Amino acid sequence: MSIVVVGSVAYDGVETPYGKVDRMLGGAATYIGLSASFFHPVRIVAVVGEDFAQEDVDLLIKHNIDTTGMQRVPGKTFFWQGVYSHDMNDRETLRTDLNVFADFNPQLPDSYRDAEYLLLGNIQPALQKSVRAQMTGPRFIGGDTMNYWINDYREQLLATIEEWDFLLINDSEARLLSGESNLKLAAKRILAMGPNTLIIKRGEYGAMLFRDDTFFVVPGYLLDKVFDPTGAGDCFAGGFVGALADCGFDLQDEKIDRRELRRAVIYGSVMGSFCCEQFGVDRFRTLTRAEIDARYQEFKDFTSF
Amino acid sequence: MSIVVVGSVAYDGVETPYGKVDRMLGGAATYIGLSASFFHPVRIVAVVGEDFAQEDVDLLIKHNIDTTGMQRVPGKTFFWQGVYSHDMNDRETLRTDLNVFADFNPQLPDSYRDAEYLLLGNIQPALQKSVRAQMTGPRFIGGDTMNYWINDYREQLLATIEEWDFLLINDSEARLLSGESNLKLAAKRILAMGPNTLIIKRGEYGAMLFRDDTFFVVPGYLLDKVFDPTGAGDCFAGGFVGALADCGFDLQDEKIDRRELRRAVIYGSVMGSFCCEQFGVDRFRTLTRAEIDARYQEFKDFTSF
């Protein structure tokens, strides 16, 4: 079994109140893949340019990420640059050079097609749909999107998420997609669009999971220092799907256990919190499964009553 | 045993997306008192004008609230008018007529002085301090404050909360008081100011409790409709102290059990959520302890994993 992850692999320039990095490994597929890799084997689909460094390929491979589906093409790798406000709640994009990502048309290697988990990072909905069509056996699929696709590609997006098991977005995206400011009612409308499971990420305030008539809410982890929040949402996604794959919920029965889903939301939150502790993907260079499980236990400790 | 509650009793004019009420019972002491009364006997200290309606006195008495300490003086009752934004996250004050509240100088009836719980609503810190000095036996005391006192009466406020067991403020007030934007670090600084327990209210995002080196975080209850959030923070305070008094934690040992404090934070959240369901104090006219306990159980259901 494995998880296919599709999305951007990029270089980022990031400035936060704690420092500045001109160029470091980033991109949704990178964060998702690294995060999920702590739980389950990952296969990545992405495109990079000629400037993509071997040490960054090596980092992915070191985490048992299959890079067969990562095409290297003429040109430069996607570059994004942004700066965070002092309270970390806002960020301003200074530069977006799509470069080779502008023509990204994800093609799955044959070896990927029978994977059982598919996690689609935030790319054009039609591309997300085409990936899903290339797979023979996905039994649990879903992904992320953003305000741009919700506003300007709404019909395409609806036709895409209709086929998904889960949608993983943030609170403002949930409000935008549903046209409803109350999140409980927003969730109800979104679940009627196709996905049977909705996860709403709330940044520092945690996350919510909606499914049928039940919901689960977890507060965010309290960090002493939010060093760099870039990629935290993607790491949440990777931890969520990784943990589900790891515990091997019963795919044959297509029955997803409430307990396993809640556990996966916590692991998502755990991975998002680790992501913020250092610049870019740096925290994942040293992170261990034991640290992950210890933080899972911390979540139990500070939320139980 | 009883809880002494000190603060405003007022009339409010409120407009929300769901309707408009020109004049209804309000005020911090009213909300705190009604909320706490579902758990434990309450004694109120406040001032009202000649216009204060008998039916409003009757409502308090019906909830076993001792109104001996509610002075009626010449003039009009404190009046506040505000309008909420569509998403309920902002409100604009249209009018504040302090009226008789401008000269509020809380005097405790003799019968109140040996109460064991004291909850001080948001009034001038020096007045809060004077109330504390009038009591002979309070074993658990604390209260609320606001940005105005934090900014302009800082020394007075620090001298006041130094004597408190708990401080109950919202997240922006915690940041302002501590000068620290990270809430975990802010809490550490505030606990060094005197109170051994800090509760930070986060509105729709829930609440946090800090004590020694431990903390507890609970997300907010998801309402289908936030009808009117006026008073929700005060109802949280009332539920928190009420539940502590109700379970009678060991006052003799001055030992406050972690489990009881967490339970009290949940009851505070429960009471805050009920408050938002109807205009003003209306929800409390029909609310039952069985409904309160059912919602407590709901909190368990949607947060446990």
XYZ file of C-alpha atoms in Angstrom:
610
model
C 0.000 0.000 0.000
C 1.135 3.559 -0.600
C -0.032 7.153 -0.737
C 0.202 9.084 -3.994
C 0.765 12.781 -3.366
C 0.351 15.320 -6.165
C 1.285 18.987 -5.988
C 4.006 21.570 -6.135
C 7.637 21.046 -5.316
C 9.148 24.478 -5.008
C 11.727 26.806 -3.606
C 10.542 29.374 -1.095
C 11.950 32.607 0.223
C 10.488 33.278 3.659
C 10.812 36.033 6.221
C 9.316 35.711 9.699
C 9.961 37.703 12.889
C 12.626 35.084 13.714
C 14.683 35.249 10.572
C 14.920 35.171 6.823
C 15.788 32.445 4.340
C 16.294 33.470 0.717
C 15.797 30.055 -0.824
C 14.812 26.736 0.716
C 12.929 23.599 -0.263
C 9.157 24.036 -0.181
C 5.931 23.300 -2.053
C 2.736 21.509 -1.042
C 3.792 18.063 -2.284
C 7.087 18.361 -0.436
C 5.420 19.199 2.882
C 2.626 16.647 2.427
C 5.043 13.951 1.342
C 7.564 14.471 4.128
C 4.821 14.611 6.733
C 3.026 11.484 5.459
C 6.318 9.612 5.110
C 6.583 9.301 8.899
C 3.528 7.016 8.756
C 3.416 5.285 5.390
C 5.293 4.959 2.054
C 4.715 7.949 -0.233
C 4.898 8.337 -4.021
C 5.213 11.872 -5.250
C 3.990 13.440 -8.520
C 5.461 16.850 -9.284
C 7.566 18.857 -11.690
C 10.877 20.597 -11.004
C 13.346 22.562 -13.106
C 16.983 22.007 -13.946
C 17.966 24.003 -10.850
C 16.460 21.485 -8.459
C 19.253 20.409 -6.147
C 20.321 16.822 -5.699
C 20.430 17.294 -1.929
C 16.704 18.043 -2.004
C 16.014 14.911 -4.044
C 18.138 13.049 -1.533
C 16.073 14.360 1.377
C 12.895 12.968 -0.194
C 14.523 9.629 -0.950
C 15.899 9.458 2.575
C 12.290 9.619 3.750
C 11.349 6.673 1.523
C 9.486 8.928 -0.888
C 9.276 7.451 -4.381
C 10.285 10.231 -6.790
C 9.660 8.293 -10.011
C 6.756 10.645 -10.712
C 8.763 13.815 -10.148
C 9.601 15.077 -13.641
C 12.623 17.254 -14.203
C 12.109 19.570 -17.208
C 13.997 22.491 -18.798
C 13.530 25.748 -16.911
C 13.421 26.793 -13.301
C 11.609 25.328 -10.305
C 8.511 27.113 -8.963
C 9.592 29.939 -6.639
C 7.491 31.659 -3.985
C 8.519 34.446 -1.650
C 6.566 35.818 1.284
C 6.826 37.691 4.552
C 4.854 37.038 7.749
C 3.374 39.666 10.032
C 4.588 39.864 13.622
C 1.673 37.829 15.016
C 2.063 35.260 12.190
C -1.621 35.499 11.324
C -1.041 37.267 8.013
C 1.447 36.802 5.269
C 2.168 38.873 2.217
C 3.275 37.265 -1.023
C 6.199 39.211 -2.448
C 6.845 37.073 -5.492
C 5.374 34.072 -7.321
C 7.365 32.670 -10.259
C 5.427 29.645 -11.522
C 8.263 28.696 -13.882
C 7.993 24.997 -14.880
C 4.941 24.610 -12.616
C 2.912 26.733 -15.075
C 2.732 23.752 -17.458
C 2.407 21.057 -14.805
C 0.329 18.239 -16.253
C 0.631 15.405 -13.775
C 1.237 12.003 -15.358
C 1.271 8.987 -13.100
C 3.965 6.369 -13.623
C 2.438 2.925 -14.109
C 3.834 1.868 -10.759
C 1.671 4.510 -9.013
C -1.689 3.651 -10.547
C -2.757 0.995 -8.112
C -2.000 2.987 -4.948
C -4.822 2.950 -2.464
C -4.533 6.468 -1.091
C -4.510 9.618 -3.168
C -3.896 13.060 -1.714
C -4.226 15.946 -4.150
C -2.439 19.142 -3.212
C -3.805 22.519 -4.198
C -3.583 22.648 -8.030
C -6.107 23.381 -10.778
C -9.233 21.247 -10.166
C -9.213 19.809 -13.710
C -5.695 18.500 -13.141
C -6.751 16.986 -9.838
C -9.603 15.256 -11.679
C -7.300 13.952 -14.400
C -5.021 12.374 -11.798
C -7.888 10.612 -10.175
C -8.884 9.228 -13.628
C -5.391 7.813 -14.145
C -5.637 5.617 -11.075
C -7.063 2.137 -11.035
C -7.465 1.472 -7.400
C -7.723 4.495 -5.117
C -10.029 3.677 -2.254
C -9.646 6.862 -0.252
C -9.023 10.052 -2.143
C -9.255 13.720 -1.462
C -7.316 16.904 -1.256
C -7.003 20.597 -0.817
C -8.042 23.650 -2.817
C -7.932 27.424 -2.404
C -9.954 30.625 -2.792
C -8.737 31.212 -6.358
C -10.229 27.922 -7.642
C -13.360 28.370 -5.548
C -14.003 31.798 -7.018
C -12.883 31.425 -10.630
C -13.150 27.662 -11.359
C -16.173 26.802 -9.306
C -17.910 24.378 -11.727
C -14.638 22.575 -12.448
C -13.955 22.341 -8.727
C -17.417 20.989 -7.929
C -17.069 18.323 -10.638
C -13.732 17.361 -9.091
C -14.575 17.171 -5.401
C -17.777 15.287 -6.226
C -15.547 12.229 -6.676
C -13.593 12.741 -3.456
C -13.931 11.025 -0.110
C -12.501 13.937 1.812
C -11.911 17.638 1.359
C -9.342 19.408 3.481
C -9.584 23.212 3.480
C -9.291 26.131 5.864
C -12.157 27.995 7.507
C -12.261 30.945 5.118
C -12.260 28.560 2.145
C -15.107 26.587 3.720
C -17.111 29.776 4.101
C -16.355 30.818 0.534
C -17.180 27.424 -0.966
C -20.448 27.071 0.940
C -21.571 30.689 0.979
C -22.323 30.230 4.672
C -20.438 31.943 7.504
C -21.504 29.516 10.258
C -19.039 26.628 10.008
C -21.481 23.959 11.129
C -23.931 24.921 8.397
C -21.077 25.438 5.922
C -19.926 21.876 6.594
C -23.411 20.516 5.961
C -23.526 22.185 2.555
C -20.056 21.017 1.597
C -20.773 17.416 2.585
C -23.728 17.602 0.168
C -21.261 18.387 -2.653
C -19.757 14.911 -2.604
C -17.063 14.299 0.004
C -18.214 12.148 2.916
C -15.589 13.703 5.179
C -14.668 17.349 5.592
C -11.688 18.608 7.534
C -11.562 22.327 8.251
C -8.164 23.682 9.267
C -8.224 26.717 11.555
C -4.527 27.523 11.867
C -3.563 28.293 15.459
C -7.125 27.431 16.555
C -6.886 23.796 15.477
C -9.112 21.747 13.213
C -12.570 20.286 12.810
C -13.764 17.085 11.191
C -17.299 16.675 9.877
C -18.809 13.396 8.693
C -22.469 12.443 8.474
C -24.131 14.100 11.426
C -21.131 13.997 13.716
C -18.206 16.292 14.192
C -14.941 16.431 16.069
C -13.077 19.553 17.101
C -9.518 19.824 18.336
C -7.743 23.003 19.460
C -4.329 23.911 18.100
C -1.111 22.942 19.832
C 0.400 25.777 21.839
C 3.926 26.337 20.660
C 6.390 28.453 22.604
C 7.478 29.917 19.306
C 5.909 29.759 15.858
C 9.103 29.987 13.895
C 7.723 29.604 10.354
C 4.139 28.482 9.630
C 4.812 27.864 5.914
C 3.548 24.406 4.961
C 1.756 23.696 8.251
C -1.586 23.066 6.509
C 0.051 20.684 4.052
C 1.813 18.866 6.882
C -1.564 18.530 8.550
C -2.883 16.882 5.365
C 0.098 14.552 5.165
C -0.218 13.530 8.797
C -3.961 12.990 8.432
C -3.754 10.673 5.419
C -0.533 9.093 6.624
C -2.071 8.148 9.950
C -5.158 6.693 8.255
C -2.992 4.615 5.949
C -0.784 3.625 8.873
C -3.618 2.240 10.950
C -5.006 0.537 7.841
C -8.655 1.221 8.300
C -10.796 -1.354 6.587
C -10.619 -0.494 2.915
C -12.403 -3.666 1.881
C -15.519 -2.637 3.765
C -15.172 0.990 2.825
C -15.915 1.572 6.471
C -14.003 4.387 8.031
C -13.955 4.212 11.757
C -14.769 7.315 13.737
C -11.983 6.588 16.160
C -9.401 6.231 13.400
C -10.502 9.460 11.743
C -10.191 11.381 15.005
C -6.796 9.860 15.597
C -5.787 10.978 12.102
C -6.932 14.557 12.796
C -4.707 14.605 15.869
C -1.720 13.271 13.942
C -2.393 15.934 11.320
C -2.358 18.569 14.051
C 0.825 17.112 15.514
C 2.622 17.265 12.154
C 1.392 20.810 11.476
C 2.743 21.907 14.849
C 6.182 20.369 14.265
C 6.338 22.072 10.872
C 6.141 25.499 12.547
C 9.078 24.885 14.859
C 11.809 25.549 12.315
C 12.211 27.150 8.913
C 10.716 25.282 5.959
C 11.082 21.509 6.169
C 14.010 21.673 8.585
C 12.153 20.158 11.523
C 11.558 16.993 9.517
C 15.264 16.431 9.050
C 15.589 15.362 12.679
C 12.026 14.470 13.717
C 11.409 10.950 15.002
C 8.284 8.836 15.264
C 8.812 8.740 19.021
C 8.580 12.547 19.160
C 5.420 12.407 17.065
C 3.792 9.891 19.378
C 4.845 11.869 22.452
C 3.114 14.961 21.068
C 0.027 12.900 20.271
C -0.045 12.016 23.952
C 0.376 15.689 24.839
C -2.751 16.433 22.806
C -4.607 13.888 24.919
C -3.245 15.462 28.086
C -4.204 19.052 27.329
C -7.655 18.310 25.895
C -9.069 15.564 28.101
C -11.435 16.199 30.966
C -21.612 28.673 50.895
C -22.338 31.221 48.229
C -20.778 33.205 45.405
C -20.619 36.990 45.623
C -20.823 38.592 42.186
C -19.967 42.255 41.689
C -20.508 44.226 38.491
C -22.912 46.075 36.278
C -26.625 45.499 36.040
C -27.778 47.314 32.948
C -30.163 47.730 30.099
C -28.863 46.933 26.638
C -29.985 47.809 23.134
C -28.647 45.175 20.752
C -28.829 44.625 17.028
C -27.577 41.400 15.439
C -28.174 39.935 11.970
C -31.148 38.101 13.501
C -33.006 41.035 14.992
C -33.031 44.091 17.165
C -34.040 44.739 20.749
C -34.201 48.357 21.917
C -33.996 47.657 25.622
C -33.467 44.476 27.548
C -31.885 43.335 30.795
C -28.096 43.082 30.604
C -24.881 43.875 32.463
C -21.961 41.698 33.548
C -23.297 40.939 37.034
C -26.644 39.929 35.555
C -25.094 37.476 33.106
C -22.580 36.135 35.635
C -25.202 35.812 38.328
C -27.811 34.063 36.200
C -25.226 31.684 34.775
C -23.709 30.820 38.163
C -27.151 30.425 39.726
C -27.667 27.144 37.853
C -24.881 25.681 39.983
C -24.743 27.492 43.314
C -26.452 30.256 45.345
C -25.440 33.741 44.208
C -25.347 37.102 45.988
C -25.205 40.124 43.742
C -23.640 43.548 44.345
C -24.702 46.220 41.872
C -26.421 49.543 41.426
C -29.553 50.309 39.410
C -31.677 53.398 38.824
C -35.295 54.197 39.536
C -36.230 52.858 36.094
C -35.136 49.316 36.921
C -38.179 47.114 36.340
C -39.656 44.870 39.003
C -39.928 42.025 36.489
C -36.147 42.102 36.127
C -35.679 41.968 39.898
C -38.146 39.095 39.902
C -36.111 37.187 37.321
C -33.016 37.377 39.538
C -34.947 36.335 42.627
C -36.553 33.464 40.713
C -33.010 32.186 40.141
C -32.259 32.308 43.872
C -30.034 35.340 43.475
C -29.777 37.384 46.648
C -30.353 41.024 45.654
C -29.736 42.541 49.098
C -26.580 44.124 47.714
C -28.257 45.620 44.669
C -28.733 49.289 45.534
C -31.480 51.300 43.868
C -30.541 54.995 43.674
C -31.987 58.133 42.048
C -31.293 58.324 38.327
C -31.279 55.913 35.420
C -29.815 52.445 35.067
C -26.611 51.972 33.027
C -27.521 51.744 29.337
C -25.396 50.264 26.543
C -26.260 50.006 22.876
C -24.345 48.125 20.209
C -24.585 46.486 16.819
C -22.880 43.280 15.697
C -21.251 42.663 12.326
C -22.621 39.935 10.091
C -20.038 37.365 11.152
C -20.535 38.316 14.837
C -16.804 38.764 15.335
C -17.026 42.530 15.689
C -19.374 44.820 17.471
C -19.705 48.559 17.430
C -20.792 50.482 20.507
C -23.406 53.050 19.526
C -24.108 54.430 22.966
C -22.852 54.153 26.548
C -24.817 56.001 29.243
C -23.146 55.145 32.536
C -25.920 56.899 34.490
C -25.992 55.641 38.120
C -23.143 53.232 37.352
C -20.754 56.208 37.094
C -20.764 56.501 40.894
C -20.866 52.789 41.659
C -19.038 52.191 44.910
C -19.791 48.609 45.854
C -20.670 48.103 49.519
C -21.152 44.582 50.736
C -24.068 43.846 53.043
C -22.899 42.173 56.263
C -24.597 38.990 55.162
C -22.271 38.765 52.146
C -18.941 39.209 53.888
C -18.296 35.598 54.796
C -19.043 34.169 51.337
C -16.362 31.790 50.122
C -16.363 32.640 46.431
C -15.942 36.095 44.980
C -16.261 36.859 41.290
C -15.480 40.427 40.291
C -16.953 41.615 37.016
C -15.173 44.148 34.854
C -15.143 47.391 36.873
C -12.422 49.799 37.980
C -9.576 47.788 39.572
C -9.548 49.931 42.745
C -13.213 49.109 43.299
C -12.508 45.433 42.775
C -9.762 45.686 45.385
C -12.039 47.471 47.868
C -14.615 44.696 47.585
C -12.053 42.073 48.313
C -11.019 44.041 51.408
C -14.613 44.071 52.673
C -14.780 40.301 52.789
C -13.721 38.186 55.719
C -13.581 34.763 54.270
C -13.183 34.526 50.517
C -11.114 31.484 49.709
C -11.310 31.619 45.943
C -11.471 35.004 44.325
C -10.897 36.438 40.921
C -12.479 38.241 38.045
C -12.404 39.947 34.738
C -10.915 43.165 33.400
C -10.635 44.928 30.043
C -8.248 46.796 27.732
C -9.216 50.206 29.187
C -8.025 49.281 32.707
C -4.974 47.447 31.344
C -3.874 50.490 29.374
C -4.814 53.390 31.645
C -4.918 51.887 35.175
C -2.118 49.388 34.903
C -0.547 49.854 38.364
C -3.941 49.808 40.057
C -4.840 46.679 38.132
C -1.596 44.896 39.006
C -2.093 45.702 42.719
C -5.591 44.259 42.449
C -4.995 41.001 40.601
C -1.993 40.293 42.793
C -4.509 39.224 45.436
C -6.566 37.061 43.102
C -6.619 33.304 42.668
C -7.829 33.490 39.098
C -7.974 35.974 36.264
C -10.455 35.468 33.451
C -9.786 37.554 30.334
C -9.904 37.217 26.569
C -6.952 36.572 24.274
C -6.392 40.167 23.180
C -6.487 41.316 26.813
C -3.976 38.605 27.737
C -1.643 39.840 25.006
C -2.073 43.446 26.110
C -1.539 42.716 29.802
C 1.558 40.574 29.218
C 3.054 42.426 26.263
C 3.561 39.032 24.623
C 1.693 37.826 21.525
C 2.334 34.106 22.034
C -0.416 32.983 24.423
C 1.637 30.311 26.155
C 4.339 32.829 27.019
C 1.714 35.477 27.809
C 0.151 33.080 30.312
C 3.474 32.473 31.999
C 3.990 36.199 32.519
C 0.462 36.732 33.814
C 0.728 33.856 36.302
C 3.813 35.625 37.654
C 1.601 38.657 38.441
C -0.268 36.872 41.223
C -3.162 34.683 40.103
C -2.417 30.961 40.321
C -4.977 30.239 37.610
C -5.519 32.014 34.297
C -8.450 31.412 31.989
C -8.205 32.896 28.508
C -11.478 33.177 26.617
C -11.220 32.959 22.832
C -14.828 33.546 21.780
C -15.906 31.091 19.080
C -12.538 29.343 19.395
C -13.110 28.248 22.974
C -11.007 28.744 26.075
C -7.705 27.887 27.707
C -6.763 27.325 31.328
C -3.226 27.797 32.621
C -2.020 26.811 36.075
C 1.509 26.073 37.204
C 3.186 24.366 34.288
C 0.058 22.726 32.906
C -2.612 23.918 30.573
C -5.955 22.803 29.213
C -7.528 23.880 25.944
C -11.103 23.396 24.828
C -12.561 24.419 21.466
C -15.779 26.425 21.282
C -19.188 24.818 20.916
C -20.487 24.882 17.353
C -23.864 26.560 17.361
C -26.197 26.395 14.369
C -26.915 30.044 14.947
C -25.172 32.646 17.088
C -28.205 34.750 17.812
C -26.673 37.294 20.191
C -23.198 36.890 21.747
C -23.714 39.689 24.293
C -22.794 38.428 27.755
C -21.291 35.128 26.599
C -17.946 35.841 28.278
C -19.674 36.754 31.540
C -21.782 33.593 31.351
C -18.562 31.658 30.898
C -17.244 33.241 34.106
C -20.462 32.445 35.968
C -20.463 28.835 34.803
C -16.783 28.436 35.674
C -17.066 29.668 39.252
C -20.508 28.149 39.699
C -19.272 24.694 38.719
C -16.271 24.974 41.047
C -18.511 25.965 43.936
C -20.962 23.231 42.986
C -18.424 20.446 43.135
C -17.049 21.913 46.371
C -13.369 21.530 45.733
C -11.359 21.327 48.890
C -11.296 24.848 50.265
C -9.790 23.760 53.550
C -6.690 22.462 51.831
C -6.632 25.270 49.337
C -6.019 22.489 46.866
C -7.750 22.943 43.573
C -8.009 19.765 41.673
C -6.985 19.743 38.035
C -9.986 17.638 37.125
C -12.415 20.015 38.804
C -10.864 23.041 37.123
C -11.151 21.432 33.698
C -14.720 20.474 34.415
C -15.395 24.093 35.393
C -13.911 25.372 32.113
C -16.294 23.090 30.226
C -19.286 24.283 32.239
C -18.185 27.850 31.540
C -18.094 27.050 27.825
C -21.496 25.386 28.036
C -23.068 28.445 29.684
C -21.424 30.820 27.190
C -22.836 28.787 24.322
C -26.380 28.793 25.725
C -26.146 32.555 26.217
C -25.675 33.052 22.447
C -28.800 31.118 21.492
C -31.300 33.884 22.196
C -31.321 37.631 22.768
C -29.872 38.879 26.038
C -30.641 36.658 29.021
C -33.658 35.057 27.352
C -32.169 31.583 27.084
C -31.805 31.435 30.846
C -35.532 31.924 31.351
C -36.162 28.355 30.196
C -32.786 26.635 30.564
C -32.615 23.549 32.798
C -29.759 21.827 34.573
C -30.522 18.718 32.508
C -29.886 20.689 29.293
C -26.643 22.006 30.776
C -25.439 18.523 31.662
C -26.439 17.188 28.243
C -24.319 19.833 26.571
C -21.432 19.034 28.905
C -21.675 15.485 27.580
C -21.732 16.834 24.010
C -18.429 18.585 24.735
C -17.011 15.233 25.765
C -18.349 13.618 22.607
C -16.966 16.113 20.118
C -13.550 16.519 21.743
C -12.565 13.022 22.860
C -10.310 10.735 20.887
